[in-house]
PDB file of C-alpha atoms and ligand atoms in Angstrom:
ATOM      1  CA  UNK A   1       4.678   2.342 -18.354  1.00 98.00           C
ATOM      2  CA  UNK A   2       5.325   5.420 -16.300  1.00 98.00           C
ATOM      3  CA  UNK A   3       4.660   3.893 -13.065  1.00 99.00           C
ATOM      4  CA  UNK A   4       4.942   5.822  -9.387  1.00 98.00           C
ATOM      5  CA  UNK A   5       5.737   3.896  -6.243  1.00 98.00           C
ATOM      6  CA  UNK A   6       5.285   5.621  -3.378  1.00 98.00           C
ATOM      7  CA  UNK A   7       7.269   4.149  -0.624  1.00 98.00           C
ATOM      8  CA  UNK A   8      10.154   2.741  -3.241  1.00 98.00           C
ATOM      9  CA  UNK A   9      12.672   2.970  -0.969  1.00 98.00           C
ATOM     10  CA  UNK A  10      10.866   0.800   1.985  1.00 98.00           C
ATOM     11  CA  UNK A  11      11.433  -2.867   2.156  1.00 98.00           C
ATOM     12  CA  UNK A  12       8.290  -3.702   0.007  1.00 98.00           C
ATOM     13  CA  UNK A  13       8.816  -0.562  -2.171  1.00 98.00           C
ATOM     14  CA  UNK A  14      12.452  -1.643  -3.230  1.00 98.00           C
ATOM     15  CA  UNK A  15      11.188  -4.984  -4.116  1.00 98.00           C
ATOM     16  CA  UNK A  16       8.019  -3.767  -6.023  1.00 98.00           C
ATOM     17  CA  UNK A  17      10.970  -1.253  -7.881  1.00 98.00           C
ATOM     18  CA  UNK A  18      13.013  -3.802  -8.798  1.00 98.00           C
ATOM     19  CA  UNK A  19      10.325  -6.233 -10.186  1.00 98.00           C
ATOM     20  CA  UNK A  20       8.502  -3.565 -12.327  1.00 98.00           C
ATOM     21  CA  UNK A  21      11.446  -1.473 -13.224  1.00 98.00           C
ATOM     22  CA  UNK A  22      12.765  -4.387 -15.128  1.00 96.00           C
ATOM     23  CA  UNK A  23       9.867  -3.591 -17.796  1.00 98.00           C
ATOM     24  CA  UNK A  24       8.914  -0.018 -17.373  1.00 98.00           C
ATOM     25  CA  UNK A  25       9.920   3.725 -16.237  1.00 98.00           C
ATOM     26  CA  UNK A  26       9.863   4.333 -12.589  1.00 98.00           C
ATOM     27  CA  UNK A  27       9.213   7.319 -10.555  1.00 98.00           C
ATOM     28  CA  UNK A  28      10.312   6.952  -7.131  1.00 98.00           C
ATOM     29  CA  UNK A  29       8.580   8.580  -4.165  1.00 98.00           C
ATOM     30  CA  UNK A  30       9.006   8.636  -0.561  1.00 97.00           C
ATOM     31  CA  UNK A  31       8.833  10.801   2.844  1.00 96.00           C
ATOM     32  CA  UNK A  32      12.664  11.404   2.513  1.00 95.00           C
ATOM     33  CA  UNK A  33      14.065  10.173  -0.618  1.00 94.00           C
ATOM     34  CA  UNK A  34      13.329   9.474  -4.456  1.00 97.00           C
ATOM     35  CA  UNK A  35      12.801  11.283  -7.469  1.00 98.00           C
ATOM     36  CA  UNK A  36      10.168  13.210  -5.800  1.00 98.00           C
ATOM     37  CA  UNK A  37       9.224  13.448  -2.011  1.00 97.00           C
ATOM     38  CA  UNK A  38       5.755  13.260  -0.437  1.00 98.00           C
ATOM     39  CA  UNK A  39       4.198  12.735   2.647  1.00 98.00           C
ATOM     40  CA  UNK A  40       0.587  10.711   2.148  1.00 98.00           C
ATOM     41  CA  UNK A  41      -0.994  12.568   5.232  1.00 98.00           C
ATOM     42  CA  UNK A  42      -0.947  15.997   3.736  1.00 98.00           C
ATOM     43  CA  UNK A  43      -3.109  16.706   0.528  1.00 98.00           C
ATOM     44  CA  UNK A  44      -1.194  19.490  -0.512  1.00 98.00           C
ATOM     45  CA  UNK A  45       1.829  17.188  -0.418  1.00 98.00           C
ATOM     46  CA  UNK A  46       0.344  14.650  -2.564  1.00 98.00           C
ATOM     47  CA  UNK A  47      -1.200  17.421  -5.148  1.00 98.00           C
ATOM     48  CA  UNK A  48       2.176  18.655  -5.165  1.00 98.00           C
ATOM     49  CA  UNK A  49       3.687  15.310  -6.132  1.00 98.00           C
ATOM     50  CA  UNK A  50       1.078  14.923  -8.582  1.00 98.00           C
ATOM     51  CA  UNK A  51       2.113  18.235 -10.389  1.00 98.00           C
ATOM     52  CA  UNK A  52       5.383  17.507 -10.643  1.00 98.00           C
ATOM     53  CA  UNK A  53       5.397  13.946 -12.086  1.00 98.00           C
ATOM     54  CA  UNK A  54       2.329  14.865 -14.684  1.00 98.00           C
ATOM     55  CA  UNK A  55       0.588  12.158 -16.589  1.00 98.00           C
ATOM     56  CA  UNK A  56       1.354   8.747 -15.413  1.00 98.00           C
ATOM     57  CA  UNK A  57       0.101   5.105 -16.222  1.00 98.00           C
ATOM     58  CA  UNK A  58       0.037   3.596 -12.691  1.00 98.00           C
ATOM     59  CA  UNK A  59       0.234   4.620  -8.807  1.00 98.00           C
ATOM     60  CA  UNK A  60       1.694   1.840  -6.263  1.00 99.00           C
ATOM     61  CA  UNK A  61       1.741   2.627  -2.689  1.00 98.00           C
ATOM     62  CA  UNK A  62       3.850   0.380  -0.534  1.00 98.00           C
ATOM     63  CA  UNK A  63       3.834   3.018   2.059  1.00 98.00           C
ATOM     64  CA  UNK A  64       1.441   3.490   5.216  1.00 97.00           C
ATOM     65  CA  UNK A  65       2.067   3.324   9.087  1.00 97.00           C
ATOM     66  CA  UNK A  66      -0.271   2.541  11.965  1.00 98.00           C
ATOM     67  CA  UNK A  67       0.306   2.304  15.684  1.00 98.00           C
ATOM     68  CA  UNK A  68       0.359  -1.179  17.312  1.00 97.00           C
ATOM     69  CA  UNK A  69      -0.213  -1.553  20.936  1.00 98.00           C
ATOM     70  CA  UNK A  70      -2.475  -3.303  23.276  1.00 98.00           C
ATOM     71  CA  UNK A  71      -6.003  -2.856  22.884  1.00 98.00           C
ATOM     72  CA  UNK A  72      -6.886  -2.002  26.523  1.00 97.00           C
ATOM     73  CA  UNK A  73      -4.669   0.754  26.684  1.00 97.00           C
ATOM     74  CA  UNK A  74      -5.132   2.064  22.729  1.00 98.00           C
ATOM     75  CA  UNK A  75      -6.885   5.617  22.737  1.00 98.00           C
ATOM     76  CA  UNK A  76      -8.833   7.137  19.794  1.00 98.00           C
ATOM     77  CA  UNK A  77      -5.664   9.225  19.022  1.00 98.00           C
ATOM     78  CA  UNK A  78      -3.803   5.888  18.352  1.00 98.00           C
ATOM     79  CA  UNK A  79      -6.138   4.885  16.270  1.00 98.00           C
ATOM     80  CA  UNK A  80      -5.990   8.139  14.392  1.00 98.00           C
ATOM     81  CA  UNK A  81      -2.639   7.385  13.158  1.00 98.00           C
ATOM     82  CA  UNK A  82      -3.379   4.474  11.262  1.00 98.00           C
ATOM     83  CA  UNK A  83      -6.527   6.287   9.682  1.00 98.00           C
ATOM     84  CA  UNK A  84      -4.761   9.368   8.851  1.00 98.00           C
ATOM     85  CA  UNK A  85      -1.918   7.747   7.282  1.00 98.00           C
ATOM     86  CA  UNK A  86      -2.208   4.331   5.925  1.00 98.00           C
ATOM     87  CA  UNK A  87      -5.757   4.422   4.939  1.00 98.00           C
ATOM     88  CA  UNK A  88      -6.864   8.033   4.107  1.00 98.00           C
ATOM     89  CA  UNK A  89      -3.092   8.821   2.839  1.00 98.00           C
ATOM     90  CA  UNK A  90      -3.630   5.748   0.457  1.00 98.00           C
ATOM     91  CA  UNK A  91      -7.081   6.801  -0.334  1.00 98.00           C
ATOM     92  CA  UNK A  92      -6.126  10.417  -0.946  1.00 98.00           C
ATOM     93  CA  UNK A  93      -3.455   8.931  -3.346  1.00 98.00           C
ATOM     94  CA  UNK A  94      -6.403   7.774  -5.326  1.00 98.00           C
ATOM     95  CA  UNK A  95      -8.971  10.612  -4.864  1.00 98.00           C
ATOM     96  CA  UNK A  96      -6.132  13.108  -5.923  1.00 98.00           C
ATOM     97  CA  UNK A  97      -4.308  11.250  -8.522  1.00 98.00           C
ATOM     98  CA  UNK A  98      -7.508  10.570 -10.579  1.00 96.00           C
ATOM     99  CA  UNK A  99      -7.425  13.708 -12.922  1.00 93.00           C
ATOM    100  CA  UNK A 100      -3.640  13.124 -13.854  1.00 97.00           C
ATOM    101  CA  UNK A 101      -3.745   9.215 -14.132  1.00 98.00           C
ATOM    102  CA  UNK A 102      -3.961   8.172 -17.950  1.00 98.00           C
ATOM    103  CA  UNK A 103      -6.788   6.354 -19.264  1.00 98.00           C
ATOM    104  CA  UNK A 104      -7.019   2.779 -18.175  1.00 98.00           C
ATOM    105  CA  UNK A 105      -4.156   3.332 -15.829  1.00 98.00           C
ATOM    106  CA  UNK A 106      -4.308   1.856 -12.507  1.00 98.00           C
ATOM    107  CA  UNK A 107      -3.692   2.328  -8.575  1.00 99.00           C
ATOM    108  CA  UNK A 108      -2.280  -0.403  -6.354  1.00 99.00           C
ATOM    109  CA  UNK A 109      -2.615  -0.127  -2.755  1.00 99.00           C
ATOM    110  CA  UNK A 110      -1.101  -1.875   0.325  1.00 99.00           C
ATOM    111  CA  UNK A 111      -3.122  -4.113   3.012  1.00 98.00           C
ATOM    112  CA  UNK A 112      -1.504  -6.782   5.086  1.00 98.00           C
ATOM    113  CA  UNK A 113      -2.469 -10.310   6.421  1.00 98.00           C
ATOM    114  CA  UNK A 114      -3.816  -9.019   9.267  1.00 98.00           C
ATOM    115  CA  UNK A 115      -7.153  -7.711   7.749  1.00 97.00           C
ATOM    116  CA  UNK A 116      -8.179 -11.497   8.062  1.00 96.00           C
ATOM    117  CA  UNK A 117      -5.511 -13.046  10.378  1.00 98.00           C
ATOM    118  CA  UNK A 118      -4.981 -10.936  13.423  1.00 98.00           C
ATOM    119  CA  UNK A 119      -2.504 -10.609  15.865  1.00 98.00           C
ATOM    120  CA  UNK A 120      -2.162  -9.310  19.426  1.00 97.00           C
ATOM    121  CA  UNK A 121      -1.607  -5.274  19.374  1.00 98.00           C
ATOM    122  CA  UNK A 122      -3.121  -5.357  15.443  1.00 98.00           C
ATOM    123  CA  UNK A 123      -6.678  -3.862  16.004  1.00 98.00           C
ATOM    124  CA  UNK A 124      -5.390  -0.803  14.241  1.00 98.00           C
ATOM    125  CA  UNK A 125      -3.825  -2.250  11.470  1.00 98.00           C
ATOM    126  CA  UNK A 126      -6.528  -5.124  10.984  1.00 98.00           C
ATOM    127  CA  UNK A 127      -9.050  -2.123  11.069  1.00 98.00           C
ATOM    128  CA  UNK A 128      -7.558   0.338   8.223  1.00 98.00           C
ATOM    129  CA  UNK A 129      -6.386  -2.934   6.142  1.00 98.00           C
ATOM    130  CA  UNK A 130      -9.660  -4.022   6.181  1.00 98.00           C
ATOM    131  CA  UNK A 131     -10.973  -0.406   5.038  1.00 98.00           C
ATOM    132  CA  UNK A 132      -8.685  -0.099   2.175  1.00 98.00           C
ATOM    133  CA  UNK A 133      -9.747  -3.484   0.998  1.00 98.00           C
ATOM    134  CA  UNK A 134     -13.474  -2.273   0.952  1.00 98.00           C
ATOM    135  CA  UNK A 135     -12.579   1.007  -0.318  1.00 98.00           C
ATOM    136  CA  UNK A 136     -10.726  -0.730  -3.354  1.00 98.00           C
ATOM    137  CA  UNK A 137     -13.680  -3.238  -4.136  1.00 98.00           C
ATOM    138  CA  UNK A 138     -16.294  -0.161  -3.882  1.00 98.00           C
ATOM    139  CA  UNK A 139     -14.109   2.206  -5.782  1.00 98.00           C
ATOM    140  CA  UNK A 140     -13.343  -0.260  -8.885  1.00 98.00           C
ATOM    141  CA  UNK A 141     -17.346   0.032  -9.788  1.00 98.00           C
ATOM    142  CA  UNK A 142     -17.514   3.707  -9.878  1.00 98.00           C
ATOM    143  CA  UNK A 143     -13.914   4.726 -11.465  1.00 98.00           C
ATOM    144  CA  UNK A 144     -14.014   6.214 -14.784  1.00 97.00           C
ATOM    145  CA  UNK A 145     -12.179   6.093 -18.069  1.00 97.00           C
ATOM    146  CA  UNK A 146     -11.258   2.485 -17.550  1.00 98.00           C
ATOM    147  CA  UNK A 147      -9.474   3.324 -14.512  1.00 98.00           C
ATOM    148  CA  UNK A 148      -8.363   0.147 -12.085  1.00 98.00           C
ATOM    149  CA  UNK A 149      -7.955  -0.350  -8.543  1.00 99.00           C
ATOM    150  CA  UNK A 150      -6.486  -3.270  -6.702  1.00 99.00           C
ATOM    151  CA  UNK A 151      -5.025  -4.024  -3.137  1.00 98.00           C
ATOM    152  CA  UNK A 152      -2.251  -6.296  -2.611  1.00 98.00           C
ATOM    153  CA  UNK A 153      -2.339  -7.764   0.815  1.00 98.00           C
ATOM    154  CA  UNK A 154       1.356  -9.243   1.983  1.00 98.00           C
ATOM    155  CA  UNK A 155       2.055 -11.248   5.192  1.00 98.00           C
ATOM    156  CA  UNK A 156       5.028 -10.941   6.906  1.00 98.00           C
ATOM    157  CA  UNK A 157       7.998 -10.280   4.840  1.00 98.00           C
ATOM    158  CA  UNK A 158      11.364 -12.370   5.344  1.00 98.00           C
ATOM    159  CA  UNK A 159      13.016  -9.175   5.477  1.00 98.00           C
ATOM    160  CA  UNK A 160      10.950  -7.959   8.504  1.00 98.00           C
ATOM    161  CA  UNK A 161      11.530 -11.068  10.878  1.00 97.00           C
ATOM    162  CA  UNK A 162      14.004  -9.478  12.676  1.00 96.00           C
ATOM    163  CA  UNK A 163      11.382  -6.579  13.497  1.00 95.00           C
ATOM    164  CA  UNK A 164       7.802  -8.833  13.287  1.00 95.00           C
ATOM    165  CA  UNK A 165       8.983 -12.144  13.893  1.00 95.00           C
ATOM    166  CA  UNK A 166       7.978 -12.044  17.462  1.00 96.00           C
ATOM    167  CA  UNK A 167       4.693 -10.935  16.901  1.00 96.00           C
ATOM    168  CA  UNK A 168       3.839 -13.240  14.127  1.00 97.00           C
ATOM    169  CA  UNK A 169       4.793 -16.895  15.470  1.00 97.00           C
ATOM    170  CA  UNK A 170       3.250 -19.576  13.315  1.00 97.00           C
ATOM    171  CA  UNK A 171       3.157 -17.541   9.997  1.00 97.00           C
ATOM    172  CA  UNK A 172       5.035 -18.333   6.840  1.00 96.00           C
ATOM    173  CA  UNK A 173       6.705 -15.501   5.652  1.00 98.00           C
ATOM    174  CA  UNK A 174       7.291 -14.273   1.785  1.00 98.00           C
ATOM    175  CA  UNK A 175      10.250 -12.383   0.217  1.00 98.00           C
ATOM    176  CA  UNK A 176       9.599  -9.171  -0.837  1.00 98.00           C
ATOM    177  CA  UNK A 177      10.184 -10.286  -4.313  1.00 98.00           C
ATOM    178  CA  UNK A 178       7.447 -12.648  -3.985  1.00 98.00           C
ATOM    179  CA  UNK A 179       5.366 -10.048  -2.653  1.00 98.00           C
ATOM    180  CA  UNK A 180       6.169  -7.731  -5.560  1.00 98.00           C
ATOM    181  CA  UNK A 181       4.346 -10.279  -7.927  1.00 98.00           C
ATOM    182  CA  UNK A 182       0.903  -9.050  -6.416  1.00 98.00           C
ATOM    183  CA  UNK A 183       1.694  -5.203  -7.582  1.00 98.00           C
ATOM    184  CA  UNK A 184       2.741  -6.485 -11.224  1.00 98.00           C
ATOM    185  CA  UNK A 185      -0.277  -8.737 -11.506  1.00 98.00           C
ATOM    186  CA  UNK A 186      -2.184  -5.541 -10.355  1.00 98.00           C
ATOM    187  CA  UNK A 187      -0.099  -3.251 -12.711  1.00 98.00           C
ATOM    188  CA  UNK A 188       0.053  -5.056 -15.548  1.00 98.00           C
ATOM    189  CA  UNK A 189      -2.874  -7.145 -15.366  1.00 98.00           C
ATOM    190  CA  UNK A 190      -6.679  -6.516 -16.374  1.00 98.00           C
ATOM    191  CA  UNK A 191      -8.080  -7.272 -12.897  1.00 98.00           C
ATOM    192  CA  UNK A 192      -9.759  -4.705 -10.724  1.00 98.00           C
ATOM    193  CA  UNK A 193     -11.448  -4.410  -7.300  1.00 98.00           C
ATOM    194  CA  UNK A 194      -9.559  -7.353  -6.178  1.00 98.00           C
ATOM    195  CA  UNK A 195      -7.263  -7.954  -3.035  1.00 98.00           C
ATOM    196  CA  UNK A 196      -4.214 -10.238  -4.173  1.00 98.00           C
ATOM    197  CA  UNK A 197      -3.433 -12.224  -0.708  1.00 98.00           C
ATOM    198  CA  UNK A 198       0.247 -12.966  -0.876  1.00 98.00           C
ATOM    199  CA  UNK A 199       0.571 -15.206   2.000  1.00 96.00           C
ATOM    200  CA  UNK A 200       2.816 -17.696   1.031  1.00 78.00           C
TER     201      UNK A 200
HETATM  202  N1  NAP B   1       7.269  -5.350   6.193  1.00 77.31           N
HETATM  203  C1  NAP B   1       6.110  -6.439   6.158  1.00 77.31           C
HETATM  204  O1  NAP B   1       6.468  -7.667   6.695  1.00 77.31           O
HETATM  205  C2  NAP B   1       4.728  -6.061   5.741  1.00 77.31           C
HETATM  206  C3  NAP B   1       3.599  -7.034   5.887  1.00 77.31           C
HETATM  207  C4  NAP B   1       2.770  -6.997   5.049  1.00 77.31           C
HETATM  208  C5  NAP B   1       2.248  -5.511   4.870  1.00 77.31           C
HETATM  209  N2  NAP B   1       3.459  -4.212   5.129  1.00 77.31           N
HETATM  210  C6  NAP B   1       2.902  -3.111   4.179  1.00 77.31           C
HETATM  211  O2  NAP B   1       3.368  -2.629   3.672  1.00 77.31           O
HETATM  212  C7  NAP B   1       3.734  -1.477   3.464  1.00 77.31           C
HETATM  213  C8  NAP B   1       5.512  -1.026   3.411  1.00 77.31           C
HETATM  214  O3  NAP B   1       6.008  -1.588   4.587  1.00 77.31           O
HETATM  215  P1  NAP B   1       7.516  -1.726   4.789  1.00 77.31           P
HETATM  216  O4  NAP B   1       7.840  -2.804   5.749  1.00 77.31           O
HETATM  217  O5  NAP B   1       7.692  -1.954   3.303  1.00 77.31           O
HETATM  218  O6  NAP B   1       7.892  -0.186   5.508  1.00 77.31           O
HETATM  219  P2  NAP B   1       9.104   0.421   5.331  1.00 77.31           P
HETATM  220  O7  NAP B   1      10.231  -0.286   5.201  1.00 77.31           O
HETATM  221  O8  NAP B   1       9.184   1.337   6.801  1.00 77.31           O
HETATM  222  O9  NAP B   1       9.217   1.402   4.176  1.00 77.31           O
HETATM  223  C9  NAP B   1       7.894   2.267   4.213  1.00 77.31           C
HETATM  224  C10 NAP B   1       8.208   3.436   2.900  1.00 77.31           C
HETATM  225  O10 NAP B   1       7.441   4.460   2.745  1.00 77.31           O
HETATM  226  C11 NAP B   1       7.560   5.619   2.989  1.00 77.31           C
HETATM  227  N3  NAP B   1       6.440   6.345   3.649  1.00 77.31           N
HETATM  228  C12 NAP B   1       6.342   6.267   5.148  1.00 77.31           C
HETATM  229  N4  NAP B   1       5.381   7.045   5.710  1.00 77.31           N
HETATM  230  C13 NAP B   1       5.464   7.679   4.514  1.00 77.31           C
HETATM  231  C14 NAP B   1       4.424   8.876   4.490  1.00 77.31           C
HETATM  232  N5  NAP B   1       3.577   9.649   5.350  1.00 77.31           N
HETATM  233  N6  NAP B   1       4.247   9.649   3.025  1.00 77.31           N
HETATM  234  C15 NAP B   1       5.072   8.952   1.818  1.00 77.31           C
HETATM  235  N7  NAP B   1       5.960   7.857   2.203  1.00 77.31           N
HETATM  236  C16 NAP B   1       5.839   7.612   3.400  1.00 77.31           C
HETATM  237  C17 NAP B   1       9.030   5.674   3.606  1.00 77.31           C
HETATM  238  O11 NAP B   1       9.864   7.089   3.043  1.00 77.31           O
HETATM  239  P3  NAP B   1      10.870   7.249   4.144  1.00 77.31           P
HETATM  240  O12 NAP B   1      12.188   6.074   4.362  1.00 77.31           O
HETATM  241  O13 NAP B   1      11.519   8.265   3.200  1.00 77.31           O
HETATM  242  O14 NAP B   1      10.473   7.595   5.682  1.00 77.31           O
HETATM  243  C18 NAP B   1       9.373   4.276   3.044  1.00 77.31           C
HETATM  244  O15 NAP B   1      10.077   4.442   1.802  1.00 77.31           O
HETATM  245  C19 NAP B   1       2.944  -0.490   4.839  1.00 77.31           C
HETATM  246  O16 NAP B   1       1.590  -0.302   4.513  1.00 77.31           O
HETATM  247  C20 NAP B   1       2.958  -1.875   5.730  1.00 77.31           C
HETATM  248  O17 NAP B   1       2.010  -1.759   6.626  1.00 77.31           O
HETATM  249  C21 NAP B   1       4.269  -4.931   5.504  1.00 77.31           C
END
């Protein structure tokens, strides 16, 4: 399969590229590096990426930013960061990729454990992750041509403990390689409308 991985240079994306790259042709995409560059906050940039990539069999997104901060200080603009980037950025990868993806192809997006298991300062992440999961469940029943869509929800990665550990006390981390198996299940399996929770 020809698989586009957005965020392929990231902590999670590298592991996904290693897992899927063992069996498939990978097109690495990122904001500043990769075979093709893309900014998922820009529809024009996503269109340009798909025009360059051409027909593909699967799209994996391991990208997307949100603003973390105390809810009593968060304003609408700060919530808007996650809505434009992690939520609509990934949704637009689906909307703008629909015409280029091959019959029977798949989209796999990334949410995270905060949908279901919130932490302090994580209201935007929880909101965005929940939106992504609801979108995928609903989109799955409308996608044409045998197209599939799933979401992977990793917990904190072992590789990110140094940055995120203080905010996730009591959470069992998983390796990025373990989380990458969720993407393999989505891309290489047959299910659709699923959320794969990789929580240890
Ligand atoms: N790390 C964790 O513990 C963890 C746990 C659960 C869920 N997640 C989720 O997994 C995803 C990836 O996390 P990560 O820790 O791997 O992040 P990361 O190490 O910061 O990597 C993010 C990757 O995405 C690319 N990227 C960022 N913004 C982009 C944009 N607007 N357009 C296109 N590419 C963009 C980056 O490219 P450049 O380097 O070129 O900027 C980078 O390759 C995020 O959605 C995160 O919320 C992470």
